[in-house]
Amino acid sequence: MIRFENVTKRYRGTKRPALAGVDFEVERGEFVFLVGASGSGKSSCLRLILREDVPTTGRVAVLGRDLRTLANRKVPYFRRHIGSVFQDFRLLSTKTVFQNVAFTLQVTGSSRGFVQQAVPEALALVGLEGKEKRMPHELSGGEQQRVAIARALVNRPQVLLADEPTGNLDPATSVDIMQLLARINAGGTTVLMATHEAAFVDQMRRRVIELRDGEMVRDETHGGYGDRSMIPQLVPEEERGAAATAALTAVQEVQRETESLEPLTAEMLASMKAARDAETPAEPAAPAAPRTHPIVLPEVDVAELGMADRLGLSAADDDDEVGPTS
Ligand code: ADP
Ligand code: MG
């Protein structure tokens, strides 16, 4: 689904390459964390996947297309298969929630009828029904990120790229956003998330690819955040217990409010409790399932909303040609 073959990226006027000999493959349906200190090359990787930039040497293939040979005129069509969200949300501040999500569809020529159906469904998927008419500044940070996620999903992408999506959010809100991303992944969308947030990486026990100074130093199927000594601590050691407790409380609140999220919250609760109770990090739980089917979550949530097909969340994949008609 995403393949890096010996990828090196040198930016003009810099001595050291931002990426050096990076080699990995992400399969359909995976949830992958891309971790590493600031400047280690995470965003550069995501930009290469989006074809916002090209490697200096090596090859990047996404959804079966070699991006080196993808014609420039085909890039916009290619990008419709990939949703992306960022730390700073990147909403259009003068447009309503509805207009922000509709915008992508409108610029790609979707019919009015489709927009009227797809936008409310995408907003319902992220839990923002009833907020269509709000302006971005009338929303909390977590809600703004949900709008950005709805916008990323409304085009039915097969892949969702998230570059530090919880970087501007408080711990409780970050838990909500992580749950949402896990649910989206459980519906079949491949998710690649760059993050500093050690707690989530440790709790989720998903695949972890770690970069250090542009080199891949780790690719672990059920990894944790890894060697924290190399990474600036966001939370001082002594406050980790407090942060875990805050996150736990948040999850409990979410659990009370949202019955449909029980399997994930149970999993997260267990690992958070373990992390809080133990001085040393808890041993990774035995992998419950192959990594292409990473977590057990009811898909009814997504299916009931009638979104599975529209958002490309269903199992079937139309690996269609990128072209003016796609
Ligand atoms: P991360 O997202 O992990 O913080 P980046 O991919 O943003 O890392 O950056 C990796 C390295 O490449 C850093 O040293 C950064 O300064 C450098 N870099 C990123 N973008 C550019 C650019 N457009 N021009 C020059 N150097 C860049
Ligand atoms: Mg970055």
mmCIF file of C-alpha atoms and ligand atoms in Angstrom:
data_model
loop_
_atom_site.group_PDB
_atom_site.id
_atom_site.type_symbol
_atom_site.label_atom_id
_atom_site.label_comp_id
_atom_site.label_asym_id
_atom_site.label_seq_id
_atom_site.Cartn_x
_atom_site.Cartn_y
_atom_site.Cartn_z
ATOM 1 C CA MET A 1 0.000 0.000 0.000
ATOM 2 C CA ILE A 2 2.904 2.341 0.881
ATOM 3 C CA ARG A 3 6.430 1.292 0.024
ATOM 4 C CA PHE A 4 9.702 3.131 0.635
ATOM 5 C CA GLU A 5 12.679 1.621 -1.170
ATOM 6 C CA ASN A 6 16.026 2.903 0.041
ATOM 7 C CA VAL A 7 14.709 6.453 0.143
ATOM 8 C CA THR A 8 17.079 9.344 0.707
ATOM 9 C CA LYS A 9 15.931 12.945 0.843
ATOM 10 C CA ARG A 10 18.343 15.855 0.820
ATOM 11 C CA TYR A 11 16.970 19.352 0.999
ATOM 12 C CA ARG A 12 18.804 22.015 -0.916
ATOM 13 C CA GLY A 13 21.399 23.811 1.158
ATOM 14 C CA THR A 14 21.496 21.261 3.983
ATOM 15 C CA LYS A 15 24.490 19.127 4.885
ATOM 16 C CA ARG A 16 22.826 16.055 6.309
ATOM 17 C CA PRO A 17 20.077 14.199 4.481
ATOM 18 C CA ALA A 18 16.644 14.502 6.120
ATOM 19 C CA LEU A 19 16.038 10.835 5.240
ATOM 20 C CA ALA A 20 18.734 8.264 4.541
ATOM 21 C CA GLY A 21 18.165 4.756 3.192
ATOM 22 C CA VAL A 22 14.612 4.462 4.514
ATOM 23 C CA ASP A 23 12.999 1.157 3.607
ATOM 24 C CA PHE A 24 9.588 -0.038 4.747
ATOM 25 C CA GLU A 25 6.265 -1.278 3.524
ATOM 26 C CA VAL A 26 2.853 -0.597 5.024
ATOM 27 C CA GLU A 27 0.123 -3.101 4.224
ATOM 28 C CA ARG A 28 -3.516 -2.340 3.640
ATOM 29 C CA GLY A 29 -5.424 -1.908 6.875
ATOM 30 C CA GLU A 30 -2.436 -1.340 9.117
ATOM 31 C CA PHE A 31 -2.142 1.306 11.825
ATOM 32 C CA VAL A 32 1.432 2.502 11.944
ATOM 33 C CA PHE A 33 3.056 5.010 14.262
ATOM 34 C CA LEU A 34 5.978 6.983 12.882
ATOM 35 C CA VAL A 35 7.981 8.160 15.866
ATOM 36 C CA GLY A 36 11.201 10.042 16.469
ATOM 37 C CA ALA A 37 12.522 13.312 17.829
ATOM 38 C CA SER A 38 11.744 16.611 16.174
ATOM 39 C CA GLY A 39 13.768 16.845 12.967
ATOM 40 C CA SER A 40 14.121 13.076 12.593
ATOM 41 C CA GLY A 41 12.267 13.093 9.260
ATOM 42 C CA LYS A 42 8.655 12.136 10.074
ATOM 43 C CA SER A 43 6.991 14.976 8.174
ATOM 44 C CA SER A 44 9.387 14.500 5.271
ATOM 45 C CA CYS A 45 8.168 10.897 4.977
ATOM 46 C CA LEU A 46 4.532 11.990 4.938
ATOM 47 C CA ARG A 47 5.253 14.666 2.314
ATOM 48 C CA LEU A 48 6.858 12.065 0.076
ATOM 49 C CA ILE A 49 3.781 9.838 0.403
ATOM 50 C CA LEU A 50 1.556 12.758 -0.610
ATOM 51 C CA ARG A 51 3.923 13.533 -3.487
ATOM 52 C CA GLU A 52 4.372 17.030 -2.118
ATOM 53 C CA ASP A 53 8.037 16.328 -2.590
ATOM 54 C CA VAL A 54 10.140 13.665 -4.321
ATOM 55 C CA PRO A 55 13.045 11.591 -2.986
ATOM 56 C CA THR A 56 16.592 12.529 -3.937
ATOM 57 C CA THR A 57 17.279 8.841 -4.490
ATOM 58 C CA GLY A 58 15.229 5.710 -3.977
ATOM 59 C CA ARG A 59 11.605 5.036 -4.716
ATOM 60 C CA VAL A 60 8.257 5.685 -3.094
ATOM 61 C CA ALA A 61 5.258 3.676 -4.247
ATOM 62 C CA VAL A 62 1.771 4.390 -2.913
ATOM 63 C CA LEU A 63 -1.403 2.481 -3.808
ATOM 64 C CA GLY A 64 0.490 0.642 -6.497
ATOM 65 C CA ARG A 65 1.783 3.789 -8.176
ATOM 66 C CA ASP A 66 5.437 4.616 -8.488
ATOM 67 C CA LEU A 67 5.365 8.270 -7.516
ATOM 68 C CA ARG A 68 8.525 8.925 -9.523
ATOM 69 C CA THR A 69 6.668 8.231 -12.726
ATOM 70 C CA LEU A 70 3.333 9.734 -11.710
ATOM 71 C CA ALA A 71 2.671 12.656 -14.059
ATOM 72 C CA ASN A 72 2.206 16.018 -12.372
ATOM 73 C CA ARG A 73 -1.259 16.397 -13.854
ATOM 74 C CA LYS A 74 -2.282 13.150 -12.171
ATOM 75 C CA VAL A 75 -1.105 14.200 -8.714
ATOM 76 C CA PRO A 76 -4.384 15.865 -7.661
ATOM 77 C CA TYR A 77 -6.326 12.715 -8.557
ATOM 78 C CA PHE A 78 -3.798 10.557 -6.770
ATOM 79 C CA ARG A 79 -4.140 12.690 -3.610
ATOM 80 C CA ARG A 80 -7.882 12.070 -3.478
ATOM 81 C CA HIS A 81 -7.048 8.560 -2.307
ATOM 82 C CA ILE A 82 -5.109 9.904 0.656
ATOM 83 C CA GLY A 83 -6.587 11.873 3.526
ATOM 84 C CA SER A 84 -4.310 13.985 5.667
ATOM 85 C CA VAL A 85 -4.596 15.791 8.975
ATOM 86 C CA PHE A 86 -2.101 18.002 10.736
ATOM 87 C CA GLN A 87 -1.218 19.340 14.150
ATOM 88 C CA ASP A 88 -2.616 22.793 13.332
ATOM 89 C CA PHE A 89 -5.931 21.529 11.815
ATOM 90 C CA ARG A 90 -5.635 23.812 8.753
ATOM 91 C CA LEU A 91 -9.308 24.716 8.585
ATOM 92 C CA LEU A 92 -10.562 27.592 6.469
ATOM 93 C CA SER A 93 -11.370 30.168 9.138
ATOM 94 C CA THR A 94 -14.009 32.041 7.123
ATOM 95 C CA LYS A 95 -15.986 28.909 6.284
ATOM 96 C CA THR A 96 -18.440 26.972 8.422
ATOM 97 C CA VAL A 97 -17.854 23.385 9.550
ATOM 98 C CA PHE A 98 -20.067 22.149 6.706
ATOM 99 C CA GLN A 99 -18.284 24.318 4.135
ATOM 100 C CA ASN A 100 -14.875 23.181 5.331
ATOM 101 C CA VAL A 101 -15.784 19.552 4.752
ATOM 102 C CA ALA A 102 -17.708 20.269 1.545
ATOM 103 C CA PHE A 103 -14.880 22.311 0.061
ATOM 104 C CA THR A 104 -12.741 19.326 -0.957
ATOM 105 C CA LEU A 105 -15.717 17.747 -2.695
ATOM 106 C CA GLN A 106 -16.690 20.960 -4.432
ATOM 107 C CA VAL A 107 -13.243 21.629 -5.854
ATOM 108 C CA THR A 108 -13.151 18.091 -7.219
ATOM 109 C CA GLY A 109 -16.501 18.592 -8.929
ATOM 110 C CA SER A 110 -18.828 16.450 -6.820
ATOM 111 C CA SER A 111 -22.523 16.937 -7.434
ATOM 112 C CA ARG A 112 -24.563 19.033 -5.035
ATOM 113 C CA GLY A 113 -26.585 15.985 -4.097
ATOM 114 C CA PHE A 114 -23.485 14.038 -3.215
ATOM 115 C CA VAL A 115 -22.133 16.904 -1.110
ATOM 116 C CA GLN A 116 -25.447 17.198 0.742
ATOM 117 C CA GLN A 117 -25.307 13.520 1.609
ATOM 118 C CA ALA A 118 -21.588 12.947 2.157
ATOM 119 C CA VAL A 119 -20.808 15.941 4.365
ATOM 120 C CA PRO A 120 -23.376 15.209 7.110
ATOM 121 C CA GLU A 121 -22.330 11.557 7.093
ATOM 122 C CA ALA A 122 -18.670 12.448 7.503
ATOM 123 C CA LEU A 123 -19.546 14.851 10.313
ATOM 124 C CA ALA A 124 -21.647 12.169 12.000
ATOM 125 C CA LEU A 125 -18.754 9.728 11.758
ATOM 126 C CA VAL A 126 -16.533 12.089 13.749
ATOM 127 C CA GLY A 127 -19.312 12.960 16.214
ATOM 128 C CA LEU A 128 -20.028 16.505 15.062
ATOM 129 C CA GLU A 129 -23.653 16.237 14.027
ATOM 130 C CA GLY A 130 -25.499 19.440 14.811
ATOM 131 C CA LYS A 131 -22.405 21.627 14.504
ATOM 132 C CA GLU A 132 -22.546 22.128 10.736
ATOM 133 C CA LYS A 133 -23.133 25.860 10.969
ATOM 134 C CA ARG A 134 -20.412 26.674 13.478
ATOM 135 C CA MET A 135 -17.327 28.595 12.479
ATOM 136 C CA PRO A 136 -13.946 27.067 13.354
ATOM 137 C CA HIS A 137 -13.314 29.636 16.102
ATOM 138 C CA GLU A 138 -16.550 28.543 17.779
ATOM 139 C CA LEU A 139 -15.170 25.039 18.283
ATOM 140 C CA SER A 140 -12.768 23.511 20.774
ATOM 141 C CA GLY A 141 -9.418 22.274 19.509
ATOM 142 C CA GLY A 142 -10.620 18.685 19.587
ATOM 143 C CA GLU A 143 -13.709 19.604 17.576
ATOM 144 C CA GLN A 144 -11.589 21.473 15.041
ATOM 145 C CA GLN A 145 -9.439 18.393 14.598
ATOM 146 C CA ARG A 146 -12.610 16.327 14.114
ATOM 147 C CA VAL A 147 -13.654 18.687 11.321
ATOM 148 C CA ALA A 148 -10.226 18.199 9.752
ATOM 149 C CA ILE A 149 -10.651 14.419 10.039
ATOM 150 C CA ALA A 150 -14.126 14.588 8.494
ATOM 151 C CA ARG A 151 -12.676 16.630 5.653
ATOM 152 C CA ALA A 152 -9.890 14.092 5.201
ATOM 153 C CA LEU A 153 -12.378 11.207 5.079
ATOM 154 C CA VAL A 154 -15.104 12.688 2.915
ATOM 155 C CA ASN A 155 -13.207 11.772 -0.269
ATOM 156 C CA ARG A 156 -13.193 8.069 0.723
ATOM 157 C CA PRO A 157 -9.417 7.778 1.010
ATOM 158 C CA GLN A 158 -7.757 4.406 1.375
ATOM 159 C CA VAL A 159 -5.000 5.919 3.475
ATOM 160 C CA LEU A 160 -5.143 8.484 6.260
ATOM 161 C CA LEU A 161 -1.919 10.338 7.098
ATOM 162 C CA ALA A 162 -1.840 12.159 10.419
ATOM 163 C CA ASP A 163 1.093 14.415 11.267
ATOM 164 C CA GLU A 164 1.120 14.966 15.046
ATOM 165 C CA PRO A 165 -2.703 15.203 15.098
ATOM 166 C CA THR A 166 -2.826 15.460 18.880
ATOM 167 C CA GLY A 167 0.104 17.852 19.155
ATOM 168 C CA ASN A 168 -2.080 20.871 19.975
ATOM 169 C CA LEU A 169 -4.606 19.070 22.162
ATOM 170 C CA ASP A 170 -4.875 18.391 25.881
ATOM 171 C CA PRO A 171 -4.489 14.769 27.064
ATOM 172 C CA ALA A 172 -8.215 14.044 27.420
ATOM 173 C CA THR A 173 -9.028 15.411 23.967
ATOM 174 C CA SER A 174 -6.063 13.546 22.534
ATOM 175 C CA VAL A 175 -7.548 10.288 23.840
ATOM 176 C CA ASP A 176 -10.775 11.058 21.963
ATOM 177 C CA ILE A 177 -8.912 11.738 18.748
ATOM 178 C CA MET A 178 -6.829 8.561 19.138
ATOM 179 C CA GLN A 179 -10.030 6.564 19.591
ATOM 180 C CA LEU A 180 -11.478 8.111 16.492
ATOM 181 C CA LEU A 181 -8.372 7.253 14.454
ATOM 182 C CA ALA A 182 -8.468 3.689 15.809
ATOM 183 C CA ARG A 183 -12.130 3.392 14.799
ATOM 184 C CA ILE A 184 -11.392 4.713 11.327
ATOM 185 C CA ASN A 185 -8.613 2.143 11.030
ATOM 186 C CA ALA A 186 -10.930 -0.596 12.302
ATOM 187 C CA GLY A 187 -13.206 0.268 9.389
ATOM 188 C CA GLY A 188 -10.411 -0.649 6.985
ATOM 189 C CA THR A 189 -8.597 2.620 6.324
ATOM 190 C CA THR A 190 -4.818 2.389 6.537
ATOM 191 C CA VAL A 191 -3.533 4.927 9.079
ATOM 192 C CA LEU A 192 -0.004 6.298 9.318
ATOM 193 C CA MET A 193 0.444 8.645 12.247
ATOM 194 C CA ALA A 194 3.553 10.661 13.075
ATOM 195 C CA THR A 195 3.651 11.440 16.768
ATOM 196 C CA HIS A 196 5.620 12.461 19.801
ATOM 197 C CA GLU A 197 2.904 11.188 22.118
ATOM 198 C CA ALA A 198 4.622 8.311 23.902
ATOM 199 C CA ALA A 199 1.566 7.375 25.985
ATOM 200 C CA PHE A 200 -0.580 6.485 22.976
ATOM 201 C CA VAL A 201 2.144 4.582 21.210
ATOM 202 C CA ASP A 202 2.754 2.551 24.356
ATOM 203 C CA GLN A 203 -0.946 1.883 24.932
ATOM 204 C CA MET A 204 -1.955 0.996 21.416
ATOM 205 C CA ARG A 205 0.770 -1.594 20.794
ATOM 206 C CA ARG A 206 0.621 -1.120 17.070
ATOM 207 C CA ARG A 207 3.393 -1.162 14.565
ATOM 208 C CA VAL A 208 6.063 1.436 15.281
ATOM 209 C CA ILE A 209 8.600 2.775 12.812
ATOM 210 C CA GLU A 210 11.218 4.924 14.499
ATOM 211 C CA LEU A 211 13.426 7.456 12.765
ATOM 212 C CA ARG A 212 16.573 8.958 14.186
ATOM 213 C CA ASP A 213 18.362 11.653 12.194
ATOM 214 C CA GLY A 214 16.614 10.434 9.064
ATOM 215 C CA GLU A 215 17.538 6.806 9.513
ATOM 216 C CA MET A 216 15.098 4.063 10.349
ATOM 217 C CA VAL A 217 16.291 2.574 13.612
ATOM 218 C CA ARG A 218 13.289 0.405 14.432
ATOM 219 C CA ASP A 219 10.294 -1.278 12.836
ATOM 220 C CA GLU A 220 8.360 -3.190 15.454
ATOM 221 C CA THR A 221 5.028 -4.868 14.919
ATOM 222 C CA HIS A 222 3.637 -4.267 18.396
ATOM 223 C CA GLY A 223 5.922 -1.551 19.600
ATOM 224 C CA GLY A 224 6.043 1.064 22.300
ATOM 225 C CA TYR A 225 7.580 4.472 22.105
ATOM 226 C CA GLY A 226 11.020 3.026 22.656
ATOM 227 C CA ASP A 227 14.155 4.711 23.887
ATOM 228 C CA ARG A 228 12.844 7.864 25.485
ATOM 229 C CA SER A 229 16.311 9.148 26.267
ATOM 230 C CA MET A 230 16.661 10.246 22.654
ATOM 231 C CA ILE A 231 13.379 12.115 22.628
ATOM 232 C CA PRO A 232 12.547 15.336 24.454
ATOM 233 C CA GLN A 233 10.090 14.601 27.244
ATOM 234 C CA LEU A 234 6.819 16.442 26.898
ATOM 235 C CA VAL A 235 5.784 15.448 30.385
ATOM 236 C CA PRO A 236 8.343 15.450 33.207
ATOM 237 C CA GLU A 237 8.975 12.000 34.721
ATOM 238 C CA GLU A 238 7.263 12.728 38.009
ATOM 239 C CA GLU A 239 4.110 14.015 36.289
ATOM 240 C CA ARG A 240 3.543 10.940 34.164
ATOM 241 C CA GLY A 241 1.369 9.354 36.810
ATOM 242 C CA ALA A 242 -0.816 12.450 36.883
ATOM 243 C CA ALA A 243 -1.079 12.532 33.101
ATOM 244 C CA ALA A 244 -2.022 8.862 33.006
ATOM 245 C CA THR A 245 -4.681 9.451 35.647
ATOM 246 C CA ALA A 246 -6.074 12.394 33.682
ATOM 247 C CA ALA A 247 -6.179 10.305 30.526
ATOM 248 C CA LEU A 248 -7.823 7.441 32.426
ATOM 249 C CA THR A 249 -10.513 9.743 33.759
ATOM 250 C CA ALA A 250 -11.115 11.029 30.262
ATOM 251 C CA VAL A 251 -11.475 7.534 28.892
ATOM 252 C CA GLN A 252 -13.927 6.636 31.636
ATOM 253 C CA GLU A 253 -16.009 9.660 30.727
ATOM 254 C CA VAL A 254 -15.949 8.713 27.073
ATOM 255 C CA GLN A 255 -16.911 5.175 28.011
ATOM 256 C CA ARG A 256 -19.936 6.361 29.961
ATOM 257 C CA GLU A 257 -21.031 8.542 27.087
ATOM 258 C CA THR A 258 -20.289 6.236 24.210
ATOM 259 C CA GLU A 259 -21.253 2.621 24.554
ATOM 260 C CA SER A 260 -20.057 1.828 21.056
ATOM 261 C CA LEU A 261 -16.435 2.424 22.002
ATOM 262 C CA GLU A 262 -16.294 -0.114 24.784
ATOM 263 C CA PRO A 263 -13.844 -2.573 23.254
ATOM 264 C CA LEU A 264 -11.228 0.071 22.651
ATOM 265 C CA THR A 265 -11.723 1.874 25.915
ATOM 266 C CA ALA A 266 -11.478 -1.418 27.754
ATOM 267 C CA GLU A 267 -8.188 -2.091 26.042
ATOM 268 C CA MET A 268 -6.929 1.393 26.735
ATOM 269 C CA LEU A 269 -8.196 1.349 30.292
ATOM 270 C CA ALA A 270 -6.336 -1.858 30.984
ATOM 271 C CA SER A 271 -3.073 -0.596 29.592
ATOM 272 C CA MET A 272 -3.416 2.804 31.221
ATOM 273 C CA LYS A 273 -4.152 1.185 34.539
ATOM 274 C CA ALA A 274 -1.132 -1.057 34.102
ATOM 275 C CA ALA A 275 1.031 1.930 33.222
ATOM 276 C CA ARG A 276 -0.233 3.831 36.232
ATOM 277 C CA ASP A 277 0.098 0.938 38.668
ATOM 278 C CA ALA A 278 3.533 -0.139 37.600
ATOM 279 C CA GLU A 279 6.682 1.899 37.978
ATOM 280 C CA THR A 280 8.207 0.094 35.034
ATOM 281 C CA PRO A 281 6.360 -0.042 31.732
ATOM 282 C CA ALA A 282 3.963 -2.949 31.447
ATOM 283 C CA GLU A 283 5.023 -5.889 29.325
ATOM 284 C CA PRO A 284 3.423 -5.742 25.928
ATOM 285 C CA ALA A 285 0.247 -7.754 25.791
ATOM 286 C CA ALA A 286 0.411 -10.791 23.580
ATOM 287 C CA PRO A 287 -0.625 -9.779 20.082
ATOM 288 C CA ALA A 288 -4.304 -10.544 19.779
ATOM 289 C CA ALA A 289 -4.414 -10.702 16.024
ATOM 290 C CA PRO A 290 -2.208 -10.372 12.961
ATOM 291 C CA ARG A 291 -1.251 -6.780 12.385
ATOM 292 C CA THR A 292 -3.368 -6.449 9.289
ATOM 293 C CA HIS A 293 -6.384 -6.912 11.562
ATOM 294 C CA PRO A 294 -4.980 -5.004 14.462
ATOM 295 C CA ILE A 295 -7.821 -4.570 16.898
ATOM 296 C CA VAL A 296 -11.172 -6.053 17.582
ATOM 297 C CA LEU A 297 -13.723 -3.305 17.205
ATOM 298 C CA PRO A 298 -17.337 -3.539 16.181
ATOM 299 C CA GLU A 299 -17.744 -2.186 12.701
ATOM 300 C CA VAL A 300 -21.437 -1.621 13.274
ATOM 301 C CA ASP A 301 -20.725 1.911 14.304
ATOM 302 C CA VAL A 302 -19.379 2.845 10.922
ATOM 303 C CA ALA A 303 -21.758 0.629 8.977
ATOM 304 C CA GLU A 304 -24.817 1.977 10.722
ATOM 305 C CA LEU A 305 -23.926 5.441 9.629
ATOM 306 C CA GLY A 306 -23.978 4.235 6.049
ATOM 307 C CA MET A 307 -20.436 5.460 5.721
ATOM 308 C CA ALA A 308 -18.458 2.332 5.052
ATOM 309 C CA ASP A 309 -18.795 2.406 1.329
ATOM 310 C CA ARG A 310 -18.826 6.126 0.851
ATOM 311 C CA LEU A 311 -15.657 6.659 2.822
ATOM 312 C CA GLY A 312 -13.882 3.691 1.331
ATOM 313 C CA LEU A 313 -14.003 1.986 4.695
ATOM 314 C CA SER A 314 -15.443 -1.239 3.390
ATOM 315 C CA ALA A 315 -13.323 -4.300 2.765
ATOM 316 C CA ALA A 316 -13.648 -4.164 -0.996
ATOM 317 C CA ASP A 317 -11.070 -2.061 -2.722
ATOM 318 C CA ASP A 318 -11.380 -0.428 -6.072
ATOM 319 C CA ASP A 319 -7.770 -0.030 -6.946
ATOM 320 C CA ASP A 320 -8.780 2.115 -9.840
ATOM 321 C CA GLU A 321 -6.478 3.863 -12.209
ATOM 322 C CA VAL A 322 -5.551 7.383 -11.334
ATOM 323 C CA GLY A 323 -6.898 9.490 -14.101
ATOM 324 C CA PRO A 324 -9.208 12.326 -14.966
ATOM 325 C CA THR A 325 -12.265 10.152 -14.517
ATOM 326 C CA SER A 326 -11.354 8.708 -11.130
HETATM 327 P P1 ADP B 1 10.093 15.839 11.841
HETATM 328 O O1 ADP B 1 8.767 15.912 11.194
HETATM 329 O O2 ADP B 1 10.439 14.479 12.371
HETATM 330 O O3 ADP B 1 10.273 16.894 12.872
HETATM 331 P P2 ADP B 1 11.112 16.861 9.312
HETATM 332 O O4 ADP B 1 10.835 15.863 8.261
HETATM 333 O O5 ADP B 1 10.243 18.056 9.393
HETATM 334 O O6 ADP B 1 11.212 16.108 10.718
HETATM 335 O O7 ADP B 1 12.590 17.370 9.125
HETATM 336 C C1 ADP B 1 13.703 16.513 8.939
HETATM 337 C C2 ADP B 1 14.941 17.347 8.663
HETATM 338 O O8 ADP B 1 14.831 17.991 7.390
HETATM 339 C C3 ADP B 1 15.194 18.450 9.670
HETATM 340 O O9 ADP B 1 16.578 18.584 9.847
HETATM 341 C C4 ADP B 1 14.618 19.664 8.986
HETATM 342 O O10 ADP B 1 15.278 20.824 9.425
HETATM 343 C C5 ADP B 1 14.919 19.389 7.543
HETATM 344 N N1 ADP B 1 13.933 19.988 6.637
HETATM 345 C C6 ADP B 1 12.605 19.699 6.589
HETATM 346 N N2 ADP B 1 12.019 20.398 5.603
HETATM 347 C C7 ADP B 1 12.989 21.109 5.002
HETATM 348 C C8 ADP B 1 13.000 22.035 3.901
HETATM 349 N N3 ADP B 1 11.889 22.316 3.210
HETATM 350 N N4 ADP B 1 14.196 22.590 3.576
HETATM 351 C C9 ADP B 1 15.315 22.301 4.249
HETATM 352 N N5 ADP B 1 15.373 21.456 5.287
HETATM 353 C C10 ADP B 1 14.217 20.862 5.659
HETATM 354 MG MG MG B 2 7.138 17.056 11.676
#
